[in-house]
CSV table of C-alpha atoms and ligand atoms in Angstrom, one decimal:
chain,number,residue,atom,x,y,z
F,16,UNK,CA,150.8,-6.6,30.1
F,17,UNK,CA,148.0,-3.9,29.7
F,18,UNK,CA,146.3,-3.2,32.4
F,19,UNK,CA,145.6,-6.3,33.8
F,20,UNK,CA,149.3,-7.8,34.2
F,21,UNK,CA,149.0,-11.0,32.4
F,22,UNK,CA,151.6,-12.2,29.9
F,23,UNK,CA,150.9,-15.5,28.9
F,24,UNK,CA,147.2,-17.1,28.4
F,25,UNK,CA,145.2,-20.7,28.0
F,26,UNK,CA,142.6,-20.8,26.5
F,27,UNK,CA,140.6,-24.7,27.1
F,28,UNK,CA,137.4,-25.0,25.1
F,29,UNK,CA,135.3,-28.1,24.9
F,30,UNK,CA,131.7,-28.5,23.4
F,31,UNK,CA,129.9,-25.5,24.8
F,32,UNK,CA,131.7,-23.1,22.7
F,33,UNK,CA,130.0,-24.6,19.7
F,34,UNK,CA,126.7,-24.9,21.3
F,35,UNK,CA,125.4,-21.9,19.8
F,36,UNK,CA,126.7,-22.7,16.2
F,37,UNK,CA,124.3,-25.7,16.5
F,38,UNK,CA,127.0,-28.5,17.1
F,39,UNK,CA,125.4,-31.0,19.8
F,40,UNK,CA,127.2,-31.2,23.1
F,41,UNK,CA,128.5,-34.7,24.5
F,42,UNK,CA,126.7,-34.8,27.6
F,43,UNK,CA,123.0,-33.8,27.1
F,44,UNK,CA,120.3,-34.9,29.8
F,45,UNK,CA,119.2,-38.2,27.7
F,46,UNK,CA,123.5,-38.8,28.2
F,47,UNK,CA,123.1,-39.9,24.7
F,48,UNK,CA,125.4,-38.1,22.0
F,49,UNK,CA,122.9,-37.7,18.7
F,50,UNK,CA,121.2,-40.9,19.6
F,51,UNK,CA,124.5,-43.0,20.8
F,52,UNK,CA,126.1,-44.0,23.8
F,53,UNK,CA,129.8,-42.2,23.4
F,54,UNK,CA,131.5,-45.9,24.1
F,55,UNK,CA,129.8,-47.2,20.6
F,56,UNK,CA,131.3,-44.6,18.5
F,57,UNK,CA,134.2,-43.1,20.1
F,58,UNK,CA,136.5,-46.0,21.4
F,59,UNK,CA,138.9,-47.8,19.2
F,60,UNK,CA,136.9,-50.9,20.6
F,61,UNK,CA,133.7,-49.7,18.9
F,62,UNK,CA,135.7,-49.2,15.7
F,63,UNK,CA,136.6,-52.8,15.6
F,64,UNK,CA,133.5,-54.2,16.3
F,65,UNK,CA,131.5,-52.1,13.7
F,66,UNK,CA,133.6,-49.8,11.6
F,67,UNK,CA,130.4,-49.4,9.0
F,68,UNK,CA,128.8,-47.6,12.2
F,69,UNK,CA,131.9,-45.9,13.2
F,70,UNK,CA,132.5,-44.6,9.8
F,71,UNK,CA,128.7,-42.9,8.8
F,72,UNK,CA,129.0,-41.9,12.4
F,73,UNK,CA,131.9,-39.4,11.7
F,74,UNK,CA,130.9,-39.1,7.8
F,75,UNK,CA,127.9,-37.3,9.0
F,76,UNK,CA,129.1,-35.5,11.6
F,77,UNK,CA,132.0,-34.2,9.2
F,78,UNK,CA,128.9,-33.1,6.8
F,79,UNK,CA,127.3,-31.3,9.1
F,80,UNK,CA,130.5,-28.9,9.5
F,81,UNK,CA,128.8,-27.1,6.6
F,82,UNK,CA,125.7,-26.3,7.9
F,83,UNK,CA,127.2,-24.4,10.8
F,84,UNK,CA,129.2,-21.5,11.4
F,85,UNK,CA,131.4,-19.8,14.3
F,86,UNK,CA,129.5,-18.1,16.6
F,87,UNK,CA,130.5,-14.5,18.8
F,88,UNK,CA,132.6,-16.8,21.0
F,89,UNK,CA,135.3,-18.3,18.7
F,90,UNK,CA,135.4,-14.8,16.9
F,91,UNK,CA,136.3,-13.1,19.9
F,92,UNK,CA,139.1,-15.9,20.6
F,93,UNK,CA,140.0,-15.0,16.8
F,94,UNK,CA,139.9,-11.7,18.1
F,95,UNK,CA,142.1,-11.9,21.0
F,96,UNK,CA,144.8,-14.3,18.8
F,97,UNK,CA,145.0,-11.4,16.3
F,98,UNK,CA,145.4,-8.6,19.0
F,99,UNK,CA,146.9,-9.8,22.4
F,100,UNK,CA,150.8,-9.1,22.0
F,101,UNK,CA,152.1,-11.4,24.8
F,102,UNK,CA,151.9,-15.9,24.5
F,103,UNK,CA,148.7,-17.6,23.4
F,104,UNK,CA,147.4,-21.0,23.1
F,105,UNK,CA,144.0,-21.8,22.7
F,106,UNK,CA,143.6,-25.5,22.9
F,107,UNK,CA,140.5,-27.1,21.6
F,108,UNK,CA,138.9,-30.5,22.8
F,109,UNK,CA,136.5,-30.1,19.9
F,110,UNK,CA,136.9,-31.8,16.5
F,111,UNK,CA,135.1,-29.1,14.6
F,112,UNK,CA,136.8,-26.4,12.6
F,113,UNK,CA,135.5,-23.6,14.1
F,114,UNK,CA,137.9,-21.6,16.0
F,115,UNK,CA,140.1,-21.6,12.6
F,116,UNK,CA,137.2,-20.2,10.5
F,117,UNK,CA,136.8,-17.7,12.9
F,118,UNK,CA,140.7,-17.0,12.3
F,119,UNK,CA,142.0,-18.0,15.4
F,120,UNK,CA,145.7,-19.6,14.1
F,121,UNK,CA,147.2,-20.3,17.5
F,122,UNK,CA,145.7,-23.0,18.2
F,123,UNK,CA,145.6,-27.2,19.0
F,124,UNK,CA,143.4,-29.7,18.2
F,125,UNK,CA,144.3,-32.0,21.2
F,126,UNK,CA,141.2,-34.6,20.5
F,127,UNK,CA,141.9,-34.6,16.5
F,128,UNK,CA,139.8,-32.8,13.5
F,129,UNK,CA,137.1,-34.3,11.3
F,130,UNK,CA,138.6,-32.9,8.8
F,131,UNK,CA,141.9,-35.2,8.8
F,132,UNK,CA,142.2,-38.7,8.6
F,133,UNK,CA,145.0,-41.5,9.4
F,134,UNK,CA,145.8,-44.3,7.3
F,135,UNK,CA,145.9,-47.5,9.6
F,136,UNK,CA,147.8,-49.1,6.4
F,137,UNK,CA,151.3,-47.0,6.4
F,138,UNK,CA,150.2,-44.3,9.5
F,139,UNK,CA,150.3,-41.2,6.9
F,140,UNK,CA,147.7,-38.0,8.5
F,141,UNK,CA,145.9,-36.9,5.5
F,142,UNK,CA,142.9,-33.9,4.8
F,143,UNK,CA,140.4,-36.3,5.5
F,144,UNK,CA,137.6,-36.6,2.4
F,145,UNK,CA,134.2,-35.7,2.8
F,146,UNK,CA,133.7,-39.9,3.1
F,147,UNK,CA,135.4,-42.7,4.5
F,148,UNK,CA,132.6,-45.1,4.7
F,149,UNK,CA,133.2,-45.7,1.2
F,150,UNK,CA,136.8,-47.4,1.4
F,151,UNK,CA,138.7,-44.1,0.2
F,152,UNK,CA,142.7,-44.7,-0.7
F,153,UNK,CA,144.8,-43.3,1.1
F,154,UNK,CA,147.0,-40.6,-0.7
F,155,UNK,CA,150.0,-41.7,0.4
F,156,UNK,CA,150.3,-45.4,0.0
F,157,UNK,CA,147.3,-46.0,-2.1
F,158,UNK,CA,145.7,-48.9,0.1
F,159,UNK,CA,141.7,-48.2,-0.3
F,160,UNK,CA,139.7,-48.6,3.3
F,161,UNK,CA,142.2,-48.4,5.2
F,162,UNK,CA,141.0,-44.8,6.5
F,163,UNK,CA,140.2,-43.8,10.2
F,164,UNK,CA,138.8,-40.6,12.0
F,165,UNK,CA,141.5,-38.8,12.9
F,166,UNK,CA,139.9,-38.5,16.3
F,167,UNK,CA,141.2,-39.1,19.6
F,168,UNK,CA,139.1,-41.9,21.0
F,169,UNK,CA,138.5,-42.9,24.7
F,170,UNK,CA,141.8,-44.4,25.4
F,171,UNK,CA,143.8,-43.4,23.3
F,172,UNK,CA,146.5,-40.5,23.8
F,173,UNK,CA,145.7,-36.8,23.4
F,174,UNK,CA,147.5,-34.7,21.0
F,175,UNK,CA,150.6,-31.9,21.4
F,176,UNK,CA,150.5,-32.5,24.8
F,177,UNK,CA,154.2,-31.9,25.2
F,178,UNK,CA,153.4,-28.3,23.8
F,179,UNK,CA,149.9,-28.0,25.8
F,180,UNK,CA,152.2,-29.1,29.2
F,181,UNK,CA,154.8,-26.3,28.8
F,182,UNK,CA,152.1,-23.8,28.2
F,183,UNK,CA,150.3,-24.5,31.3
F,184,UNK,CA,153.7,-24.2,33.2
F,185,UNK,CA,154.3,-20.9,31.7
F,186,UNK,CA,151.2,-18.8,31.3
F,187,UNK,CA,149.4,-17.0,34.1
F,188,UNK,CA,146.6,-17.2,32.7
F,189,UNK,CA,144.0,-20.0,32.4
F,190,UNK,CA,140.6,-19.8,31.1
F,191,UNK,CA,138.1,-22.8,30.7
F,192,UNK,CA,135.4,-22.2,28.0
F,193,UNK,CA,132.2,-24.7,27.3
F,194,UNK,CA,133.6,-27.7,28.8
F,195,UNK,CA,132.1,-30.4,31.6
F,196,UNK,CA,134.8,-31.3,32.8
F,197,UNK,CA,134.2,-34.8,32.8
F,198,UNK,CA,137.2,-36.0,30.9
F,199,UNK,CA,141.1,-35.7,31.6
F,200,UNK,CA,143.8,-35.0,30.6
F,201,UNK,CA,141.8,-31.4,30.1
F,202,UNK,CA,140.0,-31.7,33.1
F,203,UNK,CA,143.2,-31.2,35.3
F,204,UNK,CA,144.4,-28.5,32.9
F,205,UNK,CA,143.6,-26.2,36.1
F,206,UNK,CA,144.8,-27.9,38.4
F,207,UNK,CA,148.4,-27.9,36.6
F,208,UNK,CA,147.9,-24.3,35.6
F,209,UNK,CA,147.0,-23.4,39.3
F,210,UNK,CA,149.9,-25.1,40.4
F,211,UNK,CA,152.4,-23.1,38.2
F,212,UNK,CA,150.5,-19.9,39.4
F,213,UNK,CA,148.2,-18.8,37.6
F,214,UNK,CA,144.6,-16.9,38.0
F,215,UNK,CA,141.7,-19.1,36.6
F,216,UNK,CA,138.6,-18.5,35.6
F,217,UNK,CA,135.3,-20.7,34.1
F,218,UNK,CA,133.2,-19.4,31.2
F,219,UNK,CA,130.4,-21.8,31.3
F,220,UNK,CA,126.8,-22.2,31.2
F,221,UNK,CA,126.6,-23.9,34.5
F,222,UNK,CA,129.1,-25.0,36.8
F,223,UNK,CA,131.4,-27.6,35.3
F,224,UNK,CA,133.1,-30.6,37.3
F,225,UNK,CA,136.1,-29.1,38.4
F,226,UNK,CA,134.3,-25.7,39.0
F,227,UNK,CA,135.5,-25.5,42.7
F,228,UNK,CA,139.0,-25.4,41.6
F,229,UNK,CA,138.6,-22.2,39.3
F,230,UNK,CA,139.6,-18.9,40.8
F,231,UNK,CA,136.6,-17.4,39.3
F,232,UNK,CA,133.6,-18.4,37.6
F,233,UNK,CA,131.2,-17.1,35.1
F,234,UNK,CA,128.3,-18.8,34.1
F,235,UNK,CA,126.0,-18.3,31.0
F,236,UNK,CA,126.2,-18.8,27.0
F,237,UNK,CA,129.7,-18.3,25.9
F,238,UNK,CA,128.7,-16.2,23.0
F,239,UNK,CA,127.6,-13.4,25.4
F,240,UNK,CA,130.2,-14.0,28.0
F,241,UNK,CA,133.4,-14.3,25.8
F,242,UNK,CA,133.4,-11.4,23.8
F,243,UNK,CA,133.0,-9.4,27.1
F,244,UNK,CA,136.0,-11.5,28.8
F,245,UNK,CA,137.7,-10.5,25.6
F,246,UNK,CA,137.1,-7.3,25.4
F,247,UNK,CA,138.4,-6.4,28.8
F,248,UNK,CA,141.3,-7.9,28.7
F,249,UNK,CA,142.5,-6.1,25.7
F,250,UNK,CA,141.2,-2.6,26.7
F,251,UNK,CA,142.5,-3.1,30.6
J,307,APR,N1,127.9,-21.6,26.5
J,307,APR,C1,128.8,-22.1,27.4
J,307,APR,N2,128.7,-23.4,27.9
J,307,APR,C2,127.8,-24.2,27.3
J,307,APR,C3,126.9,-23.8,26.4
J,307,APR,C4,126.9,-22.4,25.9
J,307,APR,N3,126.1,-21.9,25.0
J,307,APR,N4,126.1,-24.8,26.1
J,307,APR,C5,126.5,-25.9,26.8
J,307,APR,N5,127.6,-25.5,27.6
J,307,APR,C6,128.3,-26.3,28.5
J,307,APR,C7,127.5,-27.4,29.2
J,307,APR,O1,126.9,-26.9,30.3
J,307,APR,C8,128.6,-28.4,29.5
J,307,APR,O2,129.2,-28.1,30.8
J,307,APR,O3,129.4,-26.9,27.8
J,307,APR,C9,129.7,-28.1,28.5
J,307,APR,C10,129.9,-29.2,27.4
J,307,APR,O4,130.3,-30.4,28.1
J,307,APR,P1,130.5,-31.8,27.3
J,307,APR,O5,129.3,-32.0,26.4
J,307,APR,O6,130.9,-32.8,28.3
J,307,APR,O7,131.7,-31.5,26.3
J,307,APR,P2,133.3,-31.4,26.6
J,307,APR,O8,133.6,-31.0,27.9
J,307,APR,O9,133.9,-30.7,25.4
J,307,APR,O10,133.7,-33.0,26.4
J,307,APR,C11,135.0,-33.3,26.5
J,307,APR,O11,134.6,-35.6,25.9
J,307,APR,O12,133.3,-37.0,24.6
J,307,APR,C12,134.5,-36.4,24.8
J,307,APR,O13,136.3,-36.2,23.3
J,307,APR,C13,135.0,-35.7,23.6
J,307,APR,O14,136.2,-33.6,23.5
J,307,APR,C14,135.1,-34.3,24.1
J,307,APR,C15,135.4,-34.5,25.6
């Protein structure tokens, strides 16, 4: 397609793309994520012990969704959703909303949104309020505190991976974004997309995990480096 003979594209991004809209990354050099060790907030083990922690956790982190906004990177992905002609799926470990404010619409949440919620009463996914420390009801079968992240903890199962799967089989194109690499099922996203054939290429600021496995790597702040990715491909 164009000039540079791709058809079919995924897109992985993890924490880095955010970086630069002030969202904190997971794996800073304290290895602390905004003062807590990941396995007290972001296992379902955590949320039993102390749901009250859990809960403001997430409640803040869902209110600090307002004070940011996308950055050049998840507009350019908007960019390239709104102008590349052939299969796209951009699939997003974060849990921020900032790929769709950018306009990006093909897209998956595969670690869940702060912005949605699950009842652990009757299962119903809900628009998440902007609290759930507070024992919200749910809308669907009224019970109040019965409310959880809609986040995909440490052992739990990712989402649409069916969907994610059969785009990694079919595209011939796979580009990492902003993520470690530290945690699968993404981090052997490449290695299934390598498998099925296709070229692969690392935006990051420094190598990632998995970097050796990458066709090609580019390394600095994705806001500079993923509007230029972008706007190659669709002039090639
Ligand atoms: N531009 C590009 N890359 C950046 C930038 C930037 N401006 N700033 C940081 N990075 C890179 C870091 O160098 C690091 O390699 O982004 C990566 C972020 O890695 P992590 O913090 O580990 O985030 P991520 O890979 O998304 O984590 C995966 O782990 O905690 C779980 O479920 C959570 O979805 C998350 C998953």
């Amino acid at each position: 397609m164009r000039g540079t003979g791709f058809q079919s594209i995924v897109v992985l991004t993890g924490a880095g793309i955010s970086a630069e809209s002030g969202v904190p990354t997971f794996r800073g050099p304290d290895g602390l994520w905004e003062g807590h060790r990941i396995e007290d907030v972001a296992t379902p083990q955590a949320f039993h012990r102390d749901p009250a922690l859990v809960q403001a956790f997430y409640d803040a982190r869902r209110a600090a969704l307002a004070r940011v906004e996308p950055n050049a990177a998840h507009r350019a992905l908007a960019w390239l959703d709104a102008e590349w002609p052939g299969d796209l799926l951009i699939v997003t470990q974060n849990v921020d909303d900032l790929h769709e404010r950018a306009g990006a619409a093909r897209m998956v949440h595969m670690h869940g949104e702060l912005k949605r919620a699950f009842c652990l009463a009757c299962g119903e996914r809900q628009a998440a309020p902007d609290t759930l420390s507070d024992g919200p009801a749910c809308a669907r079968c009224g019970a109040h505190g019965r409310l959880r992240p809609d986040i995909v903890w440490f052992g739990e199962m990712p989402y649409h991976m069916d969907r994610i799967e059969a785009a990694l089989a079919a595209c011939d194109l796979f580009v990492s974004i902003g993520t470690s690499g530290a945690v699968y099922p993404a981090a052997g996203f490449v290695q299934g997309a390598r498998h099925y054939g296709a070229h692969t290429l690392e935006i990051n600021l420094e190598p990632s995990e998995g970097t050796h496995v990458f066709h090609e790597a580019r390394h600095g702040r994705a806001g500079d480096l993923v509007p230029l990715w972008v706007g190659a491909l669709l002039e090639g």
